[in-house]
Coordinates of C-alpha atoms in Angstrom, one line a residue:
M1 CA -5.6 1.0 12.0
P2 CA -4.6 3.7 14.5
E3 CA -6.2 7.0 13.9
G4 CA -7.1 9.8 16.3
D5 CA -9.8 7.9 18.1
T6 CA -7.6 4.8 18.8
V7 CA -4.6 6.9 19.8
H8 CA -6.9 8.7 22.2
Q9 CA -7.9 5.3 23.7
A10 CA -4.2 4.3 23.9
A11 CA -3.4 7.5 25.8
T12 CA -6.2 6.8 28.2
R13 CA -5.0 3.3 28.9
L14 CA -1.4 4.5 29.5
R15 CA -2.5 7.4 31.6
D16 CA -4.6 5.1 33.8
A17 CA -1.7 2.6 34.2
L18 CA 1.2 5.0 34.6
A19 CA 0.3 8.6 35.5
G20 CA 1.1 9.6 39.1
R21 CA 3.2 6.4 39.6
V22 CA 7.0 5.8 39.9
L23 CA 8.6 3.8 37.2
T24 CA 10.2 0.6 38.6
R25 CA 11.5 -0.5 35.2
S26 CA 12.5 1.4 32.0
D27 CA 13.7 -0.3 28.9
L28 CA 13.8 1.6 25.6
R29 CA 14.9 -0.9 22.9
V30 CA 16.1 1.5 20.2
P31 CA 19.8 2.0 19.8
R32 CA 19.8 5.8 20.4
Y33 CA 18.2 5.4 23.8
A34 CA 19.4 1.9 24.8
T35 CA 21.3 3.4 27.9
A36 CA 18.5 5.8 28.9
D37 CA 17.1 4.9 32.3
L38 CA 13.9 6.4 33.6
T39 CA 13.6 4.2 36.6
G40 CA 12.7 6.1 39.8
R41 CA 11.0 8.9 37.9
T42 CA 7.2 9.6 38.2
V43 CA 5.1 9.6 35.0
L44 CA 3.2 12.9 35.2
D45 CA 0.7 12.4 32.3
V46 CA 0.1 10.7 28.9
V47 CA -1.5 12.9 26.3
P48 CA -2.5 12.3 22.7
R49 CA -1.7 14.8 20.0
G50 CA -3.3 13.8 16.7
K51 CA -1.8 10.4 16.0
H52 CA 1.1 11.0 18.4
L53 CA 1.5 10.0 22.1
L54 CA 3.4 12.1 24.6
A55 CA 4.3 10.5 28.0
R56 CA 5.5 13.3 30.2
I57 CA 8.0 12.2 32.9
E58 CA 9.4 13.8 36.0
G59 CA 12.6 15.8 35.3
G60 CA 11.3 17.6 32.2
L61 CA 11.3 14.6 29.8
T62 CA 8.8 13.3 27.3
L63 CA 8.7 9.9 25.7
H64 CA 7.2 10.5 22.2
S65 CA 5.8 7.6 20.2
H66 CA 3.8 7.2 17.0
L67 CA 1.9 4.1 16.1
K68 CA 1.8 4.5 12.3
M69 CA 0.2 1.4 10.8
D70 CA 1.1 -1.5 13.1
G71 CA 2.3 0.0 16.4
A72 CA 0.5 -0.7 19.7
W73 CA 0.9 0.0 23.4
K74 CA -0.4 -2.9 25.6
V75 CA -0.9 -2.7 29.4
Y76 CA -0.4 -5.8 31.6
A77 CA -1.0 -6.7 35.3
P78 CA 1.8 -8.4 37.3
G79 CA 2.3 -12.0 36.2
Q80 CA 0.1 -11.5 33.1
R81 CA 1.5 -13.0 29.9
W82 CA 2.6 -10.4 27.3
S83 CA 0.7 -11.1 24.2
G84 CA 1.2 -8.1 21.8
G85 CA 3.7 -9.9 19.6
P86 CA 7.1 -11.7 19.7
A87 CA 9.8 -10.3 22.0
H88 CA 11.9 -8.9 19.1
Q89 CA 9.0 -6.5 18.2
I90 CA 9.1 -4.8 21.7
R91 CA 10.5 -1.3 21.5
A92 CA 9.7 0.0 25.0
V93 CA 8.8 -1.3 28.5
L94 CA 7.6 1.1 31.2
A95 CA 6.6 -0.6 34.5
T96 CA 5.3 0.4 37.9
T97 CA 4.6 -1.8 40.9
D98 CA 1.2 -2.8 39.5
R99 CA 1.2 -2.2 35.8
T100 CA 3.6 -2.7 32.8
A101 CA 3.2 -0.9 29.5
V102 CA 4.8 -2.5 26.5
G103 CA 5.2 -0.8 23.2
Y104 CA 5.2 -3.1 20.2
R105 CA 6.4 -2.3 16.6
L106 CA 6.7 1.4 17.4
P107 CA 8.2 3.0 14.3
V108 CA 8.8 6.3 16.1
L109 CA 10.2 6.4 19.7
E110 CA 12.2 9.3 21.0
L111 CA 13.0 10.8 24.3
L112 CA 12.7 14.6 24.3
R113 CA 12.9 17.5 26.7
T114 CA 9.3 18.4 27.4
T115 CA 10.1 21.9 26.4
D116 CA 11.0 20.5 23.0
E117 CA 7.8 18.7 22.2
H118 CA 7.1 21.1 19.4
R119 CA 9.9 19.4 17.5
A120 CA 7.7 16.3 17.3
V121 CA 4.2 17.7 17.1
G122 CA 4.5 21.5 16.4
H123 CA 3.8 20.9 12.7
L124 CA 0.3 19.5 13.3
G125 CA -2.9 21.3 12.6
P126 CA -5.8 21.5 15.1
D127 CA -6.3 18.2 16.9
L128 CA -9.8 16.9 16.3
L129 CA -9.9 15.5 19.9
G130 CA -7.7 18.0 21.5
P131 CA -8.1 21.2 23.5
D132 CA -6.7 23.2 20.6
W133 CA -9.5 22.2 18.2
D134 CA -10.3 25.1 16.0
P135 CA -12.8 24.3 13.1
D136 CA -12.2 27.6 11.4
L137 CA -8.5 27.1 11.3
A138 CA -8.9 23.5 10.1
L139 CA -11.0 24.6 7.2
E140 CA -8.7 27.4 6.4
N141 CA -5.8 24.9 6.3
L142 CA -7.7 22.5 4.1
L143 CA -8.7 25.1 1.6
R144 CA -5.2 26.6 1.3
D145 CA -4.4 24.4 -1.7
P146 CA -7.8 24.3 -3.6
A147 CA -6.4 22.0 -6.3
R148 CA -5.4 19.3 -3.9
P149 CA -7.7 16.2 -3.8
V150 CA -10.0 16.1 -0.8
G151 CA -8.6 12.7 0.3
E152 CA -5.0 13.9 0.3
A153 CA -5.9 17.1 2.2
L154 CA -7.7 15.2 4.9
L155 CA -4.7 12.9 5.4
D156 CA -2.3 15.8 5.7
Q157 CA -1.9 16.1 9.5
R158 CA -0.7 19.7 9.0
N159 CA -4.2 20.6 8.1
L160 CA -6.0 18.9 11.0
A161 CA -4.7 16.1 13.1
G162 CA -6.3 12.7 13.7
I163 CA -7.7 11.5 10.4
G164 CA -6.4 8.4 8.7
N165 CA -7.3 6.3 5.8
V166 CA -10.6 4.9 7.3
Y167 CA -12.0 8.3 8.2
K168 CA -10.8 9.8 4.9
S169 CA -12.9 7.3 3.0
E170 CA -15.9 7.5 5.3
L171 CA -15.9 11.4 5.3
C172 CA -15.8 11.5 1.5
F173 CA -18.8 9.1 1.4
L174 CA -20.8 11.2 3.9
L175 CA -20.1 14.3 1.9
G176 CA -21.1 12.6 -1.4
V177 CA -17.8 13.3 -3.2
T178 CA -15.0 11.2 -4.4
P179 CA -11.6 11.4 -2.6
W180 CA -10.1 12.8 -5.9
L181 CA -12.3 15.8 -6.1
P182 CA -10.2 19.0 -5.7
I183 CA -11.1 20.4 -2.3
G184 CA -11.7 23.8 -3.8
G185 CA -14.5 22.2 -5.8
L186 CA -16.4 21.2 -2.7
P187 CA -19.8 22.9 -2.6
A188 CA -19.7 25.7 0.0
E189 CA -22.1 24.0 2.3
H190 CA -20.1 20.7 2.2
A191 CA -16.9 22.5 2.9
A192 CA -18.4 24.4 5.8
R193 CA -19.6 21.2 7.6
L194 CA -16.5 19.2 6.9
P195 CA -14.5 20.0 10.1
A196 CA -17.6 19.5 12.3
L197 CA -18.4 16.2 10.7
A198 CA -14.9 15.0 11.1
R199 CA -14.9 15.8 14.7
K200 CA -18.3 14.3 15.2
L201 CA -17.1 10.9 13.9
L202 CA -14.0 10.9 16.0
V203 CA -15.8 12.0 19.2
A204 CA -18.4 9.3 18.6
N205 CA -15.7 6.6 18.4
R206 CA -13.1 7.8 21.0
D207 CA -14.5 5.5 23.7
R208 CA -15.9 2.7 21.5
P209 CA -14.1 -0.7 21.3
A210 CA -15.2 -1.1 17.7
R211 CA -15.2 1.9 15.3
S212 CA -18.5 2.7 13.6
T213 CA -19.6 5.5 11.2
T214 CA -23.0 4.0 10.3
G215 CA -24.6 3.6 13.7
R216 CA -25.2 -0.1 12.8
R217 CA -23.8 -3.1 14.6
D218 CA -23.9 -5.4 11.6
Q219 CA -22.2 -3.1 9.1
R220 CA -20.0 -0.6 10.9
L221 CA -18.5 1.3 8.0
F222 CA -20.1 2.7 4.8
V223 CA -17.3 2.0 2.3
Y224 CA -14.0 1.4 3.9
G225 CA -12.9 -2.2 3.3
R226 CA -16.1 -3.2 1.6
V227 CA -14.8 -4.1 -1.9
P228 CA -16.7 -5.6 -3.7
R229 CA -19.7 -5.7 -1.5
P230 CA -22.7 -3.4 -2.3
C231 CA -23.0 0.2 -1.0
L232 CA -25.2 0.3 2.1
R233 CA -27.2 3.1 0.5
C234 CA -27.7 2.3 -3.2
G235 CA -26.4 -1.3 -3.6
T236 CA -23.7 -0.4 -6.2
P237 CA -20.5 -2.4 -5.7
V238 CA -18.0 -0.4 -3.7
R239 CA -14.7 0.3 -5.5
A240 CA -11.1 0.9 -4.3
A241 CA -8.0 2.4 -5.7
D242 CA -4.7 3.8 -4.4
Q243 CA -4.5 7.3 -3.1
G244 CA -2.0 8.8 -0.7
D245 CA -1.3 12.0 1.2
G246 CA 1.5 13.0 -1.1
S247 CA 4.1 10.8 0.6
R248 CA 2.7 7.2 0.3
E249 CA -0.1 5.4 -1.5
R250 CA -2.9 3.7 0.5
P251 CA -6.2 2.0 -0.6
T252 CA -9.2 4.3 -0.6
Y253 CA -12.8 3.3 -1.0
W254 CA -15.8 4.9 -2.6
C255 CA -19.3 4.3 -4.1
P256 CA -19.3 5.3 -7.8
S257 CA -23.0 6.1 -7.6
C258 CA -23.3 8.0 -4.3
Q259 CA -20.1 10.0 -4.6
Q260 CA -19.7 12.6 -7.3
G261 CA -16.3 13.7 -8.8
P262 CA -13.3 12.3 -10.6
T263 CA -11.9 8.9 -9.9
S264 CA -8.2 7.9 -9.6
T265 CA -7.7 7.7 -13.3
G266 CA -10.5 10.0 -14.6
T267 CA -11.8 7.0 -16.6
S268 CA -13.6 3.7 -15.8
G269 CA -10.3 1.9 -15.6
L270 CA -9.9 1.5 -11.9
N271 CA -7.4 -0.3 -9.8
I272 CA -9.8 -2.5 -7.8
R273 CA -8.3 -4.5 -5.0
P274 CA -9.6 -6.6 -2.1
H275 CA -9.5 -5.3 1.4
T276 CA -6.5 -6.6 3.4
R277 CA -6.4 -4.7 6.6
N278 CA -8.5 -2.3 8.6

C-alpha cells in the first residue's frame, strides 16, 4: 500500500533513472494528454510530496502522479521485460537512452506548469518526509477539529502528508488509543509526541524494502492486517472494522486490550473481517 515512505522510494528510483537525462520517448496514455510529447526535454528532478510524485521537466512542466491504492512506477533497463502488469494498465512511459520508467494503474496523471504545482499539492499539510516538515503546525492542524476521530484526522492529508491506513493503525496502537477516540481526547503527552512519532516511523522505513514498525523481522507490524492473530504485546485477538478519512471507508485494526477508547460502534458488535491487502 503506497504511503509516504513508499512514495519517497518511488521518487528516488525515478530520480536515479531520469533526472539529468533527455527523454527519448514520452507516452502519456490518458485521453487529455494523448498528444503531449515530452521527447527531447531533460528531466530536471523527481520529488515526492506526501503521497504525490512531481517529475519536473525542462520547459517549466511538471508531470504529477498519485499512486492511490494500486498505482506503481517501475524502472527497466534496455531489453528488460516489463512486468508491472498487462499493457492496458500502463498510463505513462518515460524513457532515456538507458532507462525506461513505466507508470501502471495511475489513477491521477496530469501535466502541469511547474508554477502551478500548488494546484495539485498546495492543500497538503506538512510533509513528514519533506523539507517543509513542521511538527507544531502538524499538531495544530490535527487538533483543529477536536471531535474528529484520531484515525480520520491522521488520514486527512491536509493535516499532515504521508500517512495512510497502515501507519494510521500502527500509530494508534503505539499511542494506546483506538482510532475512534476523538483527537481532542488524547492525553496531552500523547498528542505532543504524535507528530514526532509519525515522522520517526516514516523515516525508519523510507529506505527499507519491507516496512516494519515493530523492529522485528518475523512480525513486522503490530496490528495492521493481523486479524484474528494475537496482539504481539498482550495476546488478545486483533480486531478490525471499517473507518475512513471522511471520504471513503477502509479497514482499520486495533487491539481491544492495549488500546483505550470507543470502537466503531461503541458496543461489542464489531465488523470483523479478514485481512485482504497490505
